[in-house]
Coordinates of C-alpha atoms and ligand atoms in Angstrom, one line a residue:
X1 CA -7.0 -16.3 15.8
X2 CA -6.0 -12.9 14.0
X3 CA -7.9 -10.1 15.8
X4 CA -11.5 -9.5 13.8
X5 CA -11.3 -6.4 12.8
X6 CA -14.6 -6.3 9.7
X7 CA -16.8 -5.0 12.3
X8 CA -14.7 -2.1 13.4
X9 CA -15.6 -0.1 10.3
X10 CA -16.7 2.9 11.0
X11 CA -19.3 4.7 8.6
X12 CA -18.1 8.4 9.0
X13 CA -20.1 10.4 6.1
X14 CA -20.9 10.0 2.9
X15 CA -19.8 11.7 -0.4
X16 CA -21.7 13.4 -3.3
X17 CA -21.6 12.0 -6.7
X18 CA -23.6 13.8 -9.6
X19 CA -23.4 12.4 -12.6
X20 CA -25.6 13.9 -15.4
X21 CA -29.1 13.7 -13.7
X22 CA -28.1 10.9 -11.2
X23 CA -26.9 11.5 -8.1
X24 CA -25.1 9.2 -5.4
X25 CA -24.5 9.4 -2.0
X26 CA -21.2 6.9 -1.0
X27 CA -20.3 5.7 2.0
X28 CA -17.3 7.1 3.9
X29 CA -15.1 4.8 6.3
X30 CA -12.7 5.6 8.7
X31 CA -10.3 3.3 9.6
X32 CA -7.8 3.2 13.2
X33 CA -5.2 6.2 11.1
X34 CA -4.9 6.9 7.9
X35 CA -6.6 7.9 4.8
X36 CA -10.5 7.9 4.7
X37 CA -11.5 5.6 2.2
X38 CA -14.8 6.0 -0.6
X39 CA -17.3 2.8 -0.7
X40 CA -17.2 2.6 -4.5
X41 CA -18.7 -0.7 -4.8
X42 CA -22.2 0.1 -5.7
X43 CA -20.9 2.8 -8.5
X44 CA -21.2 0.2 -11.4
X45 CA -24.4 -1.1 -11.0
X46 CA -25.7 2.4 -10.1
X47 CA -24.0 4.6 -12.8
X48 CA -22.7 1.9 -15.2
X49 CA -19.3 3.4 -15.0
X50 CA -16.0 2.5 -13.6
X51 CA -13.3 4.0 -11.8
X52 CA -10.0 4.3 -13.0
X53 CA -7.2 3.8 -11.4
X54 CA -3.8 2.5 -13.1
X55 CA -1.4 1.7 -10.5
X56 CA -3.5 1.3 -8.0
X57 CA -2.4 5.2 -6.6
X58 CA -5.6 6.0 -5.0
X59 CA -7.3 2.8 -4.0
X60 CA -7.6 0.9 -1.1
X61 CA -7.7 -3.0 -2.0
X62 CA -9.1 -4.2 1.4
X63 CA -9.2 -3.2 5.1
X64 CA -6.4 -4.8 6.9
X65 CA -5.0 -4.5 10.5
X66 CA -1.4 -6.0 9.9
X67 CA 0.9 -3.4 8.7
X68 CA 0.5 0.5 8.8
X69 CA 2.2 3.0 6.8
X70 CA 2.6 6.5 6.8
X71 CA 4.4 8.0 4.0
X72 CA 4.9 11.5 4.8
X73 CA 6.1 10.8 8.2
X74 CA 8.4 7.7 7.3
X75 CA 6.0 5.5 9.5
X76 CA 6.0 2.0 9.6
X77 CA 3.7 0.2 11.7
X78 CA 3.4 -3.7 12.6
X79 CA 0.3 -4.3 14.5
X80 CA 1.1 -0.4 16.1
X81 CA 4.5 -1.5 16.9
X82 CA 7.1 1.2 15.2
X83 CA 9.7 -0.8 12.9
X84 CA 12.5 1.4 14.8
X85 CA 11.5 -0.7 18.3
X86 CA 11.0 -4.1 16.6
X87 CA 14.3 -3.8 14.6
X88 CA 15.9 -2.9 18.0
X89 CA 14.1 -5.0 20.4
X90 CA 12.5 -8.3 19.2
X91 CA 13.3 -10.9 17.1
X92 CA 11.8 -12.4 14.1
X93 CA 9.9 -15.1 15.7
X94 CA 8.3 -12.3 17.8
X95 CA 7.8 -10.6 14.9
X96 CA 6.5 -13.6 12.5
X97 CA 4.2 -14.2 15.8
X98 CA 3.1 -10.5 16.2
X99 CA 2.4 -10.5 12.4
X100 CA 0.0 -13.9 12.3
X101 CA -1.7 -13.4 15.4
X102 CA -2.2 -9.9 16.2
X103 CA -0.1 -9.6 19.5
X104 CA 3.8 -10.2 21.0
X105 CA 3.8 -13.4 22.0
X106 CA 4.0 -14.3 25.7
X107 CA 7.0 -16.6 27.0
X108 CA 4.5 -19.8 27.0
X109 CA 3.4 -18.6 23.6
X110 CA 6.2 -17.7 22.0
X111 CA 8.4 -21.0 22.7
X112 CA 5.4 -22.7 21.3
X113 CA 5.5 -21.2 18.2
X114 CA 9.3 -21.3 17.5
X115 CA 9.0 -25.1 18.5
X116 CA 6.3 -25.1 15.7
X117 CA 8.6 -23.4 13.1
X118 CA 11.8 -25.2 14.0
X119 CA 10.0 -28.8 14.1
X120 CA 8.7 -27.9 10.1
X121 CA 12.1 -26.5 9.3
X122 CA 13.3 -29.7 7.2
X123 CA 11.6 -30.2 3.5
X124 CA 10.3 -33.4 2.4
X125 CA 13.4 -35.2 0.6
X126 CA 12.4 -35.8 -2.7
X127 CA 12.1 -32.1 -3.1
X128 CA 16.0 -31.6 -3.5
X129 CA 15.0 -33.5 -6.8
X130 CA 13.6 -30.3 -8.4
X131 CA 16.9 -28.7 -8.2
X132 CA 18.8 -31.2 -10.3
X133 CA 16.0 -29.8 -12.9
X134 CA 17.6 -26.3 -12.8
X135 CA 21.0 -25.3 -14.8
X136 CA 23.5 -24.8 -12.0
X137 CA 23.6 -20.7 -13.0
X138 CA 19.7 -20.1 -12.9
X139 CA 19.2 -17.1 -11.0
X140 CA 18.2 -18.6 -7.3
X141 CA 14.8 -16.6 -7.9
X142 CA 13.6 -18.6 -10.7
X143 CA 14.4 -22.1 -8.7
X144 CA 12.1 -20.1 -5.9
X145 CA 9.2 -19.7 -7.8
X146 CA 9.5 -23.1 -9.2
X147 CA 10.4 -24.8 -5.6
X148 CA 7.8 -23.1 -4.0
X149 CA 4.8 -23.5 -6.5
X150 CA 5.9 -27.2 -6.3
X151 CA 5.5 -27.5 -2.5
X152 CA 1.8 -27.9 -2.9
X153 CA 2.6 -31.3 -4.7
X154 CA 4.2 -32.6 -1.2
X155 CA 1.9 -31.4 1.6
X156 CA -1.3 -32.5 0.4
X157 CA -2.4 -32.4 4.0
X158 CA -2.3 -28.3 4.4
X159 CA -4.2 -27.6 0.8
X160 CA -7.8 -26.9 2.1
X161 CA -7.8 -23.6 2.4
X162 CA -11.3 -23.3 4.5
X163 CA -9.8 -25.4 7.2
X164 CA -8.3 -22.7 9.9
X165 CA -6.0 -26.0 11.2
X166 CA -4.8 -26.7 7.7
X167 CA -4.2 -22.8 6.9
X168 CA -2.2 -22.4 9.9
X169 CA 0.3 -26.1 9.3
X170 CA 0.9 -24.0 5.6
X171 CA 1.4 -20.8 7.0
X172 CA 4.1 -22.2 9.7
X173 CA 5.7 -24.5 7.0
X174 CA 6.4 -21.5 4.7
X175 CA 7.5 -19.4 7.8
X176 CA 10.0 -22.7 8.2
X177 CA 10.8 -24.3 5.0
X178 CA 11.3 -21.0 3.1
X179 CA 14.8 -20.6 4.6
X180 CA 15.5 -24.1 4.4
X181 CA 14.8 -23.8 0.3
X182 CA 17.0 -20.4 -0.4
X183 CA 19.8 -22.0 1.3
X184 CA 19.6 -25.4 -1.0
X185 CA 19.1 -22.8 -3.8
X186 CA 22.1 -21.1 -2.9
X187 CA 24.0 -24.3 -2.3
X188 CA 23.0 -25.4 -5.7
X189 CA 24.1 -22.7 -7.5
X190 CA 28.0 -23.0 -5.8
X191 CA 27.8 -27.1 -6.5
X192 CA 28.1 -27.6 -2.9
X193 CA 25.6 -30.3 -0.9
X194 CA 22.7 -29.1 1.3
X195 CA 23.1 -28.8 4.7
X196 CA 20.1 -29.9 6.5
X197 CA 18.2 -27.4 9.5
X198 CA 19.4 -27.4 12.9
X199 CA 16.6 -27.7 16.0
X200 CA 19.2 -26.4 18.3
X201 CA 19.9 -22.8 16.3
X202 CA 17.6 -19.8 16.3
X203 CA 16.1 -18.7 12.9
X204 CA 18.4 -16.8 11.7
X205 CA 21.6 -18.9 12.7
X206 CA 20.0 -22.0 11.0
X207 CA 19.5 -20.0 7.5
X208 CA 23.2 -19.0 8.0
X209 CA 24.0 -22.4 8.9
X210 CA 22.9 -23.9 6.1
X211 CA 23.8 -21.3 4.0
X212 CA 27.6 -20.8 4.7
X213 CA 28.0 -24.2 6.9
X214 CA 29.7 -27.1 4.5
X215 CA 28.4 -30.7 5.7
X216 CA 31.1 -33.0 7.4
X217 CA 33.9 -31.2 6.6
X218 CA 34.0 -28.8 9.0
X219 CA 32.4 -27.4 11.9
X220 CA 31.1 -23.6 10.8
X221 CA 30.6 -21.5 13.6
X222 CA 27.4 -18.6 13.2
X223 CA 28.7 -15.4 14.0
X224 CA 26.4 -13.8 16.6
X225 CA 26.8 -10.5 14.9
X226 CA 25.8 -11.7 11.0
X227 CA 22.8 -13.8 12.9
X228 CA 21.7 -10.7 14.6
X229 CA 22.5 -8.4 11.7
X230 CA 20.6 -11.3 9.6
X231 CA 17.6 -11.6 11.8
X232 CA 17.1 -7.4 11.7
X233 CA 17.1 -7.8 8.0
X234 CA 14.3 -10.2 8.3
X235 CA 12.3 -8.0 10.7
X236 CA 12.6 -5.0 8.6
X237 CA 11.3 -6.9 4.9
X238 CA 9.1 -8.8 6.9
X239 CA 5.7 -6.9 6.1
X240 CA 4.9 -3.7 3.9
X241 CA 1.1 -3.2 3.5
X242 CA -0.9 -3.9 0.4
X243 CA 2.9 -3.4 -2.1
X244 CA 2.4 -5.4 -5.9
X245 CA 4.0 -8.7 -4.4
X246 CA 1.6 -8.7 -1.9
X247 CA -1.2 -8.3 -3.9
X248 CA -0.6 -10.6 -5.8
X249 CA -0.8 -13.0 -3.2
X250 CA -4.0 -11.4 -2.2
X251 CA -5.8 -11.8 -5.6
X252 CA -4.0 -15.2 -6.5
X253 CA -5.3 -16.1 -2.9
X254 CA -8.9 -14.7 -3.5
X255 CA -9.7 -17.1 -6.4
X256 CA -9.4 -20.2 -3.9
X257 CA -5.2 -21.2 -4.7
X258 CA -3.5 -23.1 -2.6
X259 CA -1.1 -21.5 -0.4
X260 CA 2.3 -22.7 -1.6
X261 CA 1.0 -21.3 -5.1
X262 CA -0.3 -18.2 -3.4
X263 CA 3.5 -17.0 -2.1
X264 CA 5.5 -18.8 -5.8
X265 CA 3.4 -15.6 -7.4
X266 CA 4.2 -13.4 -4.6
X267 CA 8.5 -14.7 -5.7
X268 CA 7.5 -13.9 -9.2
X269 CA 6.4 -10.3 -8.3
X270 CA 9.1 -9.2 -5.8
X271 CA 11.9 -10.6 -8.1
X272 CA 10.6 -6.9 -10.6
X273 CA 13.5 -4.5 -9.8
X274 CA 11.0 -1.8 -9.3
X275 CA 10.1 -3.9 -6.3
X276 CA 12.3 -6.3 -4.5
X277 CA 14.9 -7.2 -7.5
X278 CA 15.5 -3.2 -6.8
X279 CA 17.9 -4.4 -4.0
X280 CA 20.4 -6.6 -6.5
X281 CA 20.1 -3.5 -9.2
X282 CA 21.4 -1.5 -6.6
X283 CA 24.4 -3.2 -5.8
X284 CA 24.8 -3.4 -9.9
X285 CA 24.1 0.1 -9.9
X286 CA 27.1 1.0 -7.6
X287 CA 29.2 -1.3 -8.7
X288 CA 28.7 0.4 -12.2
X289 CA 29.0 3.7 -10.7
X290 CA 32.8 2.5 -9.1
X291 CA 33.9 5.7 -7.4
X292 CA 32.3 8.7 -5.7
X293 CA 33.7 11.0 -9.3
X294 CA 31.4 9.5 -11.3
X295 CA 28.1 10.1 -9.3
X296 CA 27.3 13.4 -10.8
X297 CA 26.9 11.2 -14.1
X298 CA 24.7 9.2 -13.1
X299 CA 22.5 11.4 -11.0
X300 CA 22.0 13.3 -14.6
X301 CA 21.3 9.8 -16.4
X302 CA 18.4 9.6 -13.3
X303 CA 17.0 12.9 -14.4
X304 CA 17.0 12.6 -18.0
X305 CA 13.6 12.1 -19.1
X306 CA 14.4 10.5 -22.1
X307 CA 16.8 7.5 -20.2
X308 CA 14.8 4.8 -18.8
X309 CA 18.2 4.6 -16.2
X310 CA 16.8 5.2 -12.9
X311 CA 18.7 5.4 -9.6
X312 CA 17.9 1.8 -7.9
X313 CA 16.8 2.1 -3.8
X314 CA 15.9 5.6 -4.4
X315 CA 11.8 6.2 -4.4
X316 CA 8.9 4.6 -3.5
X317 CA 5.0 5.0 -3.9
X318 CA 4.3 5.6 -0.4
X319 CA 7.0 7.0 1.5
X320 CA 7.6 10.5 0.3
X321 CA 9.9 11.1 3.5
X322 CA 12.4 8.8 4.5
X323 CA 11.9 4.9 4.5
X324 CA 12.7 4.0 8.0
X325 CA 14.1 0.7 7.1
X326 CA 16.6 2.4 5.3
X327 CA 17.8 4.5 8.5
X328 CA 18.0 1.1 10.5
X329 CA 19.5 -0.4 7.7
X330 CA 22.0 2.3 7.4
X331 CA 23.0 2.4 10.6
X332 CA 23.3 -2.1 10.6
X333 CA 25.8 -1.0 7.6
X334 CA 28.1 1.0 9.6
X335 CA 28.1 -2.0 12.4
X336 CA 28.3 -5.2 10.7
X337 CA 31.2 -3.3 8.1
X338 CA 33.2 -2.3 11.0
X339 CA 32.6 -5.3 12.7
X340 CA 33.4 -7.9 9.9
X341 CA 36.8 -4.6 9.8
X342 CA 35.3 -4.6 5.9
X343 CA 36.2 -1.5 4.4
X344 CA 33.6 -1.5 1.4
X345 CA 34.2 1.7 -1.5
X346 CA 30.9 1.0 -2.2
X347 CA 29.6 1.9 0.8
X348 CA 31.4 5.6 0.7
X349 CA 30.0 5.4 -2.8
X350 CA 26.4 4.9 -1.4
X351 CA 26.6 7.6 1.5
X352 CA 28.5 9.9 -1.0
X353 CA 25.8 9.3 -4.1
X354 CA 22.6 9.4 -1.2
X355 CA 24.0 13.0 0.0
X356 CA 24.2 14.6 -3.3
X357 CA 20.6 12.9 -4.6
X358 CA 19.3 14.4 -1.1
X359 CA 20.6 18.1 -1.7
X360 CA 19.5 17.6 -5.6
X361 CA 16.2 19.5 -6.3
X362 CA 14.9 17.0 -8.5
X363 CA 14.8 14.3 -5.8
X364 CA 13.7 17.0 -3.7
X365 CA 10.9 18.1 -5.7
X366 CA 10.2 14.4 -6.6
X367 CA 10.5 13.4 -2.9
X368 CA 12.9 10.3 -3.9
X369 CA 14.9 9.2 -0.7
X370 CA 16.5 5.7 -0.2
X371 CA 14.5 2.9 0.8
X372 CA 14.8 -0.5 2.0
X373 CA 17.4 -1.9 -1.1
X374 CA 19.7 0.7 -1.1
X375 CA 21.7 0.0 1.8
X376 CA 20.6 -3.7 2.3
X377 CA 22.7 -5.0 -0.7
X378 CA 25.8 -3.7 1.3
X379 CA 25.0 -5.8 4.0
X380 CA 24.2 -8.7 2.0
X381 CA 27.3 -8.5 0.3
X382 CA 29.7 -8.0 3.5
X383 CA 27.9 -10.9 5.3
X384 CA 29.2 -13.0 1.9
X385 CA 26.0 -13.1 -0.3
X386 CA 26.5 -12.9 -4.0
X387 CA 24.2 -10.6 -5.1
X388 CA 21.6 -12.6 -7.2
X389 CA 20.8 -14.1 -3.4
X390 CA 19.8 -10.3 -2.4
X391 CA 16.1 -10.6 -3.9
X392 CA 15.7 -14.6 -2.0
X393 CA 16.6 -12.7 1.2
X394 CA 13.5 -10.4 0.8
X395 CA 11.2 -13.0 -0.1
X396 CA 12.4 -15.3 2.4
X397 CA 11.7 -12.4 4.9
X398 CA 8.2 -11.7 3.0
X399 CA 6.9 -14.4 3.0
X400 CA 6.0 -14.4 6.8
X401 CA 4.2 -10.9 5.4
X402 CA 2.5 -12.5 2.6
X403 CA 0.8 -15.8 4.6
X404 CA -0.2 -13.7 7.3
X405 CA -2.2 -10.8 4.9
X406 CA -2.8 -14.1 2.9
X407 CA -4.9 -14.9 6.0
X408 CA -6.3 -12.2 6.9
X409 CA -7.5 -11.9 3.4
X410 CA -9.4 -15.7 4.0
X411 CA -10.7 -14.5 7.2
X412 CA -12.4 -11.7 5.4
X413 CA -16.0 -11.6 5.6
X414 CA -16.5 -9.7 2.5
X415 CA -13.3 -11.4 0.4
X416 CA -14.7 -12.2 -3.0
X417 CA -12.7 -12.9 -6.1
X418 CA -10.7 -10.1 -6.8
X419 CA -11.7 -9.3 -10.8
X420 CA -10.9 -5.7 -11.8
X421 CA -12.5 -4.2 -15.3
X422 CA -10.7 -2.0 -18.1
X423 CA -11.2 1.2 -20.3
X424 CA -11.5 -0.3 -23.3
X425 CA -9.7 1.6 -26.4
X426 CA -9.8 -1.1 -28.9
X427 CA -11.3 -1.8 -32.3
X428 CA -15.4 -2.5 -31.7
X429 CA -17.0 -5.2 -33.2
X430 CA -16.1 -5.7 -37.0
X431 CA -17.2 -9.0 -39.0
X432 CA -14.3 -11.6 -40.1
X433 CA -12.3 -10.4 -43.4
X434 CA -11.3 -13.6 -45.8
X435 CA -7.7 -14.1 -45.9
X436 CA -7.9 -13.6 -50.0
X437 CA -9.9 -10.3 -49.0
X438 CA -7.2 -8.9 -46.5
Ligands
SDX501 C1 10.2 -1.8 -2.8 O1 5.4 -0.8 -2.4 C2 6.2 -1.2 -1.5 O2 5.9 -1.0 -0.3 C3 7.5 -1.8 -1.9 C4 8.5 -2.1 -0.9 C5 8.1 -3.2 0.0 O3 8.6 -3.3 1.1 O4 7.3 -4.1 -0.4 O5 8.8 -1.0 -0.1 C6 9.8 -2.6 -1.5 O6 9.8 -2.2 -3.8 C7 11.0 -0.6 -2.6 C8 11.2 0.2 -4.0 C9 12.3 -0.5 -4.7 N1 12.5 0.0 -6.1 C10 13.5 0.8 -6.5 O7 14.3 1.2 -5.7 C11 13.5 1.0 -8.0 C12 13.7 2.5 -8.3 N2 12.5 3.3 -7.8 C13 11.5 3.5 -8.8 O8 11.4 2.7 -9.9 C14 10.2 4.1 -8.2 O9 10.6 5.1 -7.3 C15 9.2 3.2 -7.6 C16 8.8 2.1 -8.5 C17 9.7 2.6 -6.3 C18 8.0 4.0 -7.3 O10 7.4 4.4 -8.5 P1 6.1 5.2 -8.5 O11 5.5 5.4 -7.2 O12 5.2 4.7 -9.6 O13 6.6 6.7 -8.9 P2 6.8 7.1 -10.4 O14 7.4 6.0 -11.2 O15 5.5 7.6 -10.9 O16 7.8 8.3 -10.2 C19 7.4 9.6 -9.9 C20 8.4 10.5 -10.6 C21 8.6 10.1 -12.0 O17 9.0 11.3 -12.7 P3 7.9 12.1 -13.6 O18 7.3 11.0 -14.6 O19 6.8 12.5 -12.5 O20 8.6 13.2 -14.2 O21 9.7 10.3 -9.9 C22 10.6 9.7 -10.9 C23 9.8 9.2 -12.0 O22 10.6 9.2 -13.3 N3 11.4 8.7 -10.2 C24 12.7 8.5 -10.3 C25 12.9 7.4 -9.4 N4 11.8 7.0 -8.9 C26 10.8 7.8 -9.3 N5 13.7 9.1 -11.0 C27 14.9 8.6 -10.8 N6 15.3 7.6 -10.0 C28 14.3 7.0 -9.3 N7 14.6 5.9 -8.5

């Protein structure tokens, strides 16, 4: 059971709010690190007035113990475990286990749980159906969101979300089948059969398996080096804190969905390139950019004000220091290129067009460094992903993020529907006009 944390809260002080002739006193919370947070909830009923927040910028959405970040220090945290040792030292079982349950797994518990995941690896048949609905050239991200919203159709047995045993079958069958349903989407797109899941491969060797493996015909051998390289890439999109796609599983999840349509709107939200498309825009991006000469170009187009062009994997809302997935990731570049002996322009473009953003005083002023998508797509691409696949990676990697805070967010005492109010700018009540009077 996920550790309960809703009594840990910690009233620290309260805050002063005078408004005309009424004055408030809100509570203050401190959580384990971080920022503080302000107890608005009473504000409405006692002042009639709202907050406003666009964006999201300055408000906390719950309390959650899964994933900590710290943006000026280029902290990521899952469970207190630094992304830097996880990347390095565990694998993504460990980590989807540490994620859901609160803790590393022990030996006992952790062959458990990958016998769990491989055993709910293979998709009921008559979903390769849905794909023969799809054009061959759909992007693979819009057959996700279909796919996925469709799985509730097939496992009517996991649907009740206010039974913990049928919670945790449809959190461990997304964990499994969501691998099992990019490759088919990937195989679809090339014309090429399915292959079905191993029980004798690790996680990461199955998705490559039946991603690059071609059924009958030949044997395909998983390199350890792309299923290592494959399985840090997992590990580092795994989880990011309360980010849009994630709260949007939260809030479709607080009005009572099902789980299968909880994560097909988390898909829909991540595919945004200011989110997790961001990592197929990149590649685009450099692709576009072709050689390291035309960088100062385009590092102009990113700070004109009046071109919507922005530089793709640069920025982010929290970190305003380094991302530290990026450094792993940066460093995985380097290996799996000289590894696979691929000598990628585009990754001297990327080094090349990251140094002079970093030495540029608008990203300096602006705090943009690269995050997770700029160096993943040249990965992705060396390991033999077409780039529409890039944005299915990170939701196949999320989605052990999203069904644990999906979870949590069940488990939650004080979860209510999540229903935010507006300012309202529009026209006030006027009377119906005739169409021969308009
Ligand atoms: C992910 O939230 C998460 O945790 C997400 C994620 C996760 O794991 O879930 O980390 C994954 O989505 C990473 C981000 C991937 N997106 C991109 O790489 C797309 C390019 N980056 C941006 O669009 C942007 O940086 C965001 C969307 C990531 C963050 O936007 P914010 O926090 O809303 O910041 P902003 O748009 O208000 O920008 C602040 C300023 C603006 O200039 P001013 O209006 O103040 O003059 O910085 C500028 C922006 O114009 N700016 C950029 C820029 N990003 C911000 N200028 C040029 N290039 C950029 N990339």
């Amino acid at each position: 059971m996920t550790k309960n944390i809703f009594d840990k809260r910690l009233l620290k002080e309260t805050a002063t709010l005078t408004i005309g002739d009424k004055t408030l006193e809100l509570p203050i919370y401190s959580g384990s690190v971080g920022p503080d947070v302000i107890d608005i909830r009473r504000l409405y009923a006692d002042t009639g007035m709202f907050t406003y927040d666009p964006g999201f910028t300055s408000t906390a959405s719950c309390e959650s113990s899964i994933t900590y970040i710290d943006g000026d220090k280029g902290i990521l945290l899952y469970r207190g475990y630094p992304i830097d040792q996880l990347a390095e030292k565990s694998d993504f079982m460990e980590v989807a286990y540490l994620l859901l349950n609160g803790e590393l797994p022990d030996k006992e518990e952790k062959d458990d749980f990958v016998h769990a995941i491989t055993y709910h690896t293979m998709v009921h048949d008559q979903m390769s159906s849905l794909f023969k609905g799809f054009r061959r050239d759909a992007h693979p991200m819009a057959i996700m969101v279909g796919v996925l919203g469709a799985m509730s159709a097939f496992y009517h047995d996991s649907l009740d979300i206010n039974d913990p045993l049928q919670r945790k079958i449809a959190s461990h069958r997304l964990i499994a089948k969501i691998p099992t349903i990019a490759s088919m989407a990937y195989k679809y797109s090339i014309g090429q059969p399915f292959v079905y899941p191993r029980n004798d491969m690790s996680y990461a060797e199955n998705f490559l398996h039946m991603t690059f493996g071609v059924p009958q015909c030949e044997e395909y051998e998983v390199s350890p080096t792309l299923a290592n390289a494959m399985d840090k890439i997992f590990i580092l999109h795994a989880d990011h804190e309360q980010n849009a796609s994630t709260s949007t599983v939260r809030l479709a999840g607080s009005s009572g969905a099902n789980p299968f349509a909880c994560i097909a709107a988390g898909i829909a939200s991540l595919w945004g390139p200011a989110h997790g498309g961001a990592n197929e825009a990149c590649l685009h991006m450099l692709q576009e950019i072709g050689t390291v000469d035309r960088i100062p170009e385009f590092i102009e187009k990113a700070k004109n004000k009046n071109d919507p062009f922005r530089l793709m994997g640069f920025g982010h809302r929290v970190y305003k220091n380094f991302d530290p997935r990026a450094q792993v990731l940066a460093k995985s570049a380097n290996e799996v290129l000289d590894e696979m002996g691929i000598n990628d322009p585009m990754l001297d473009v990327a080094r090349e067009l990251e140094r002079i953003a970093l030495e540029d005083e608008y990203f300096i002023e602006k705090k943009l460094y690269p995050n997770v998508d700029f160096y993943s797509g040249i990965i992705l691409k060396a390991m033999g992903f077409p780039t529409e696949m890039f944005t299915v990676l990170f939701a196949l990697a999320r989605t052990t993020g999203w069904v644990s805070q999906w979870g949590e967010m069940i488990e939650d005492p004080t979860q209510k529907i999540g229903r935010p109010r507006q300012l309202f700018t529009g026209d006030t009540q006027r009377d119906f006009i005739d169409l021969e009077n308009r």
